[in-house]
């Protein structure tokens, strides 16, 4: 068989004889009435044969024993052949059954793998794209030209964005003020404003908006844009600030001094 082994050959003769072989992969041990033939494990895909010759030159006697060893049949199996992940990624395992050496590779940089005792641990990173993606883990033996694949599919990222407020328009008088916009999101976003008198700061749960004091005599407006260009998401918060109304009084309006002068 392909695994090799040992077999005995009984020899009955009334004369001395020699034993020879024509292949180095066959070995034998000679005893008075037999020879023990040993064949090692075989790893090629073609049947191989050899001959052991038992002979006596003086008497011109020769016998040949044909030794045949079966071809190696490579076997490679992986299970499962398909694995699916959510957009959050994670790790899953696949098993490999093989009687030959093999290598593992992947067609994508968002997949990593590790092998221990014929088990492949496949790890998929977080998917930030809004499209489903797929790739393959390839288990193959170049020598025997056998290959198996594990198809890896990961769901698309679904962006979620919500402004947890009843209004997106805020009004302040010239003295300004501060307000907070609560935001629920599963992605990073940018905050921009159209003016320099509105200041925005990101917080763990949204953004805090500060409206500065105004000395303008006309009403002014601003827009705060919360957006993510990659996902095409944009929300606008409007701010209106009333005009500054100058007020002053002078009392008294008439000062009367005596001829001696003085201070009032």
Short mmCIF file of C-alpha atoms in Angstrom, two decimals:
data_model
loop_
_atom_site.label_atom_id
_atom_site.label_comp_id
_atom_site.label_asym_id
_atom_site.label_seq_id
_atom_site.Cartn_x
_atom_site.Cartn_y
_atom_site.Cartn_z
CA UNK A 1 0.00 0.00 0.00
CA UNK A 2 0.97 3.66 -0.22
CA UNK A 3 1.78 3.62 3.51
CA UNK A 4 4.53 1.05 2.86
CA UNK A 5 5.34 -1.77 5.28
CA UNK A 6 7.20 -5.06 5.56
CA UNK A 7 6.58 -8.46 3.92
CA UNK A 8 8.40 -11.80 4.10
CA UNK A 9 9.40 -14.00 1.19
CA UNK A 10 10.13 -17.69 1.88
CA UNK A 11 12.94 -19.24 -0.12
CA UNK A 12 13.57 -22.96 -0.48
CA UNK A 13 16.91 -23.78 -2.05
CA UNK A 14 19.70 -26.37 -1.68
CA UNK A 15 22.43 -23.96 -2.73
CA UNK A 16 23.72 -20.54 -1.81
CA UNK A 17 22.08 -17.60 -3.53
CA UNK A 18 22.44 -13.86 -3.85
CA UNK A 19 19.72 -11.24 -3.46
CA UNK A 20 19.73 -7.91 -5.32
CA UNK A 21 17.32 -5.11 -6.12
CA UNK A 22 16.97 -2.46 -8.81
CA UNK A 23 15.48 0.39 -6.74
CA UNK A 24 16.83 2.21 -3.71
CA UNK A 25 13.36 2.62 -2.13
CA UNK A 26 13.22 -1.12 -1.50
CA UNK A 27 15.30 -2.62 1.30
CA UNK A 28 15.62 -6.24 2.42
CA UNK A 29 17.15 -8.40 5.12
CA UNK A 30 18.37 -11.87 4.11
CA UNK A 31 18.00 -14.91 6.36
CA UNK A 32 18.85 -18.57 5.62
CA UNK A 33 15.36 -19.40 4.35
CA UNK A 34 13.75 -16.03 3.59
CA UNK A 35 14.13 -12.37 2.95
CA UNK A 36 12.21 -9.57 4.66
CA UNK A 37 11.31 -6.74 2.27
CA UNK A 38 10.56 -3.24 3.56
CA UNK A 39 9.00 -0.37 1.59
CA UNK A 40 8.65 3.17 3.02
CA UNK A 41 5.70 5.51 2.81
CA UNK A 42 5.09 6.82 -0.72
CA UNK A 43 3.93 10.35 -1.57
CA UNK A 44 3.77 10.40 -5.37
CA UNK A 45 0.72 10.08 -7.62
CA UNK A 46 2.05 7.30 -9.86
CA UNK A 47 2.34 3.60 -9.13
CA UNK A 48 5.96 2.52 -8.72
CA UNK A 49 7.54 -0.86 -9.27
CA UNK A 50 10.82 -2.57 -8.54
CA UNK A 51 12.35 -6.02 -8.75
CA UNK A 52 14.16 -8.22 -6.25
CA UNK A 53 16.31 -10.83 -7.93
CA UNK A 54 17.34 -14.07 -6.21
CA UNK A 55 20.08 -15.81 -8.17
CA UNK A 56 23.02 -18.20 -8.33
CA UNK A 57 25.49 -17.45 -11.10
CA UNK A 58 27.18 -20.88 -10.92
CA UNK A 59 23.97 -22.75 -11.65
CA UNK A 60 22.54 -20.01 -13.83
CA UNK A 61 19.41 -19.89 -11.71
CA UNK A 62 17.44 -16.66 -11.23
CA UNK A 63 14.04 -15.77 -9.80
CA UNK A 64 12.46 -12.33 -9.81
CA UNK A 65 9.99 -10.93 -7.37
CA UNK A 66 8.09 -7.87 -8.57
CA UNK A 67 7.39 -5.23 -5.94
CA UNK A 68 4.53 -2.80 -6.62
CA UNK A 69 3.48 0.14 -4.49
CA UNK A 70 0.18 1.96 -4.98
CA UNK A 71 0.03 5.61 -6.01
CA UNK A 72 -0.66 8.24 -3.38
CA UNK A 73 -4.16 9.74 -3.62
CA UNK A 74 -4.17 13.25 -2.14
CA UNK A 75 -7.23 14.14 -0.10
CA UNK A 76 -8.14 17.67 0.94
CA UNK A 77 -11.45 18.72 2.43
CA UNK A 78 -12.64 21.88 4.21
CA UNK A 79 -15.88 22.51 6.06
CA UNK A 80 -17.88 24.61 5.90
CA UNK A 81 -17.31 25.88 2.39
CA UNK A 82 -19.19 29.13 3.04
CA UNK A 83 -19.12 31.45 6.07
CA UNK A 84 -21.13 34.64 6.62
CA UNK A 85 -20.39 37.55 8.94
CA UNK A 86 -22.34 40.60 10.03
CA UNK A 87 -20.98 44.07 9.33
CA UNK A 88 -19.44 44.07 12.82
CA UNK A 89 -17.11 41.19 11.86
CA UNK A 90 -15.84 38.58 14.31
CA UNK A 91 -14.27 35.11 14.21
CA UNK A 92 -15.48 31.69 13.03
CA UNK A 93 -13.80 28.32 12.59
CA UNK A 94 -13.42 25.90 9.68
CA UNK A 95 -11.94 22.40 9.75
CA UNK A 96 -9.42 20.90 7.34
CA UNK A 97 -9.09 17.17 6.66
CA UNK A 98 -6.02 16.30 4.59
CA UNK A 99 -3.45 13.57 4.04
CA UNK A 100 -0.97 15.98 2.45
CA UNK A 101 0.72 19.25 3.33
CA UNK A 102 -1.16 22.39 2.37
CA UNK A 103 -0.95 26.15 2.53
CA UNK A 104 -3.58 28.77 3.36
CA UNK A 105 -4.07 32.14 1.70
CA UNK A 106 -6.76 34.74 1.24
CA UNK A 107 -7.80 37.13 -1.52
CA UNK A 108 -8.67 40.04 0.79
CA UNK A 109 -6.83 42.21 3.31
CA UNK A 110 -9.92 42.51 5.53
CA UNK A 111 -9.62 38.82 6.44
CA UNK A 112 -7.03 37.26 8.72
CA UNK A 113 -6.62 33.62 9.70
CA UNK A 114 -4.72 31.32 12.03
CA UNK A 115 -4.39 27.53 11.97
CA UNK A 116 -4.03 25.11 14.88
CA UNK A 117 -4.45 21.33 14.62
CA UNK A 118 -6.30 21.38 11.28
CA UNK A 119 -8.68 24.11 12.42
CA UNK A 120 -8.65 27.50 10.71
CA UNK A 121 -9.83 30.46 12.77
CA UNK A 122 -11.07 33.10 10.35
CA UNK A 123 -11.33 36.67 11.60
CA UNK A 124 -13.11 39.43 9.69
CA UNK A 125 -12.66 43.09 10.49
CA UNK A 126 -15.46 45.63 10.82
CA UNK A 127 -17.04 46.53 7.47
CA UNK A 128 -17.42 50.29 7.02
CA UNK A 129 -18.70 50.08 3.44
CA UNK A 130 -22.38 50.22 2.54
CA UNK A 131 -21.94 47.27 0.16
CA UNK A 132 -21.76 43.56 0.92
CA UNK A 133 -18.26 42.21 0.36
CA UNK A 134 -16.95 38.72 -0.27
CA UNK A 135 -13.60 36.96 -0.62
CA UNK A 136 -12.08 33.49 -0.38
CA UNK A 137 -9.87 31.54 1.96
CA UNK A 138 -7.84 29.18 -0.26
CA UNK A 139 -6.52 25.89 1.11
CA UNK A 140 -4.24 24.24 -1.44
CA UNK A 141 -1.42 21.83 -2.12
CA UNK A 142 0.77 23.00 -4.98
CA UNK A 143 2.54 19.66 -5.23
CA UNK A 144 -0.65 17.69 -5.82
CA UNK A 145 -2.54 20.48 -7.59
CA UNK A 146 -5.54 20.24 -5.27
CA UNK A 147 -7.37 23.22 -3.86
CA UNK A 148 -10.43 23.98 -1.76
CA UNK A 149 -12.01 27.34 -1.03
CA UNK A 150 -14.04 28.82 1.77
CA UNK A 151 -16.23 31.65 0.57
CA UNK A 152 -16.40 34.45 3.14
CA UNK A 153 -19.24 36.97 2.88
CA UNK A 154 -19.74 40.02 5.07
CA UNK A 155 -22.93 42.07 5.27
CA UNK A 156 -22.94 45.74 4.32
CA UNK A 157 -22.66 48.45 6.94
CA UNK A 158 -25.99 50.17 7.63
CA UNK A 159 -25.36 53.76 8.78
CA UNK A 160 -27.65 54.97 11.55
CA UNK A 161 -28.02 58.65 12.37
CA UNK A 162 -30.60 60.34 14.56
CA UNK A 163 -30.83 63.80 16.10
CA UNK A 164 -32.69 63.35 19.35
CA UNK A 165 -34.35 66.74 19.54
CA UNK A 166 -37.78 68.14 18.78
CA UNK A 167 -36.45 71.02 16.70
CA UNK A 168 -33.48 71.87 14.51
CA UNK A 169 -34.04 75.63 14.68
CA UNK A 170 -32.90 77.70 17.63
CA UNK A 171 -33.50 81.41 18.37
CA UNK A 172 -31.50 83.63 20.70
CA UNK A 173 -31.44 87.29 21.50
CA UNK A 174 -28.27 89.34 21.13
CA UNK A 175 -26.92 87.99 24.42
CA UNK A 176 -26.46 84.51 22.87
CA UNK A 177 -26.47 81.26 24.84
CA UNK A 178 -25.69 77.56 24.68
CA UNK A 179 -27.62 74.45 23.71
CA UNK A 180 -26.93 70.74 23.22
CA UNK A 181 -27.94 68.55 20.31
CA UNK A 182 -28.11 64.85 21.25
CA UNK A 183 -26.98 62.57 18.41
CA UNK A 184 -27.22 58.80 18.04
CA UNK A 185 -24.83 57.51 15.36
CA UNK A 186 -22.81 54.40 14.54
CA UNK A 187 -20.21 56.30 12.50
CA UNK A 188 -17.96 59.32 12.85
CA UNK A 189 -19.26 62.66 11.58
CA UNK A 190 -18.02 66.20 10.96
CA UNK A 191 -19.52 69.40 12.37
CA UNK A 192 -19.12 72.68 10.47
CA UNK A 193 -20.61 76.17 10.81
CA UNK A 194 -21.00 79.02 8.35
CA UNK A 195 -19.98 81.76 10.80
CA UNK A 196 -17.44 82.42 13.51
CA UNK A 197 -19.94 83.57 16.16
CA UNK A 198 -21.26 80.01 16.59
CA UNK A 199 -18.88 77.55 18.22
CA UNK A 200 -19.52 73.79 18.21
CA UNK A 201 -17.87 71.12 20.34
CA UNK A 202 -18.34 67.38 20.04
CA UNK A 203 -19.31 65.43 23.13
CA UNK A 204 -19.75 61.75 23.83
CA UNK A 205 -23.49 62.01 23.09
CA UNK A 206 -23.70 64.76 20.49
CA UNK A 207 -22.59 68.37 20.13
CA UNK A 208 -22.72 71.50 22.31
CA UNK A 209 -23.37 74.78 20.49
CA UNK A 210 -22.35 78.16 21.91
CA UNK A 211 -23.82 81.36 20.41
CA UNK A 212 -21.67 84.40 21.20
CA UNK A 213 -22.91 87.82 22.24
CA UNK A 214 -23.90 90.05 19.30
CA UNK A 215 -23.25 93.76 18.83
CA UNK A 216 -24.81 93.82 15.37
CA UNK A 217 -27.86 95.99 14.80
CA UNK A 218 -29.36 93.46 12.38
CA UNK A 219 -30.62 89.95 12.95
CA UNK A 220 -28.17 87.26 11.91
CA UNK A 221 -28.48 83.57 11.04
CA UNK A 222 -26.16 80.59 10.90
CA UNK A 223 -26.19 76.95 9.88
CA UNK A 224 -24.54 74.09 11.72
CA UNK A 225 -24.03 71.09 9.43
CA UNK A 226 -23.56 67.60 10.82
CA UNK A 227 -22.41 65.30 8.04
CA UNK A 228 -20.54 62.27 6.77
CA UNK A 229 -19.49 62.54 3.15
CA UNK A 230 -18.79 58.82 2.72
CA UNK A 231 -22.36 57.81 3.57
CA UNK A 232 -23.99 60.88 2.00
CA UNK A 233 -25.60 61.92 5.29
CA UNK A 234 -26.12 65.57 6.22
CA UNK A 235 -28.28 67.30 8.82
CA UNK A 236 -28.58 71.08 9.34
CA UNK A 237 -29.32 72.92 12.57
CA UNK A 238 -30.37 76.58 12.11
CA UNK A 239 -29.58 79.36 14.56
CA UNK A 240 -31.16 82.81 14.50
CA UNK A 241 -29.89 85.61 16.72
CA UNK A 242 -31.79 88.84 17.26
CA UNK A 243 -30.30 92.25 16.58
CA UNK A 244 -28.55 94.25 19.25
CA UNK A 245 -30.79 97.12 20.39
CA UNK A 246 -28.70 99.98 21.82
CA UNK A 247 -30.30 101.62 24.85
CA UNK A 248 -29.08 104.56 26.90
CA UNK A 249 -30.38 107.25 29.21
CA UNK A 250 -28.89 110.53 30.47
CA UNK A 251 -30.13 111.98 33.70
CA UNK A 252 -30.42 114.81 34.24
CA UNK A 253 -30.43 116.29 30.80
CA UNK A 254 -29.85 119.86 32.14
CA UNK A 255 -27.17 120.85 34.63
CA UNK A 256 -27.33 124.28 36.28
CA UNK A 257 -24.30 125.76 38.02
CA UNK A 258 -24.01 128.87 40.24
CA UNK A 259 -21.62 131.63 39.29
CA UNK A 260 -19.07 130.13 41.65
CA UNK A 261 -18.95 126.89 39.55
CA UNK A 262 -18.74 123.42 41.13
CA UNK A 263 -19.14 119.74 40.40
CA UNK A 264 -22.25 117.76 39.61
#
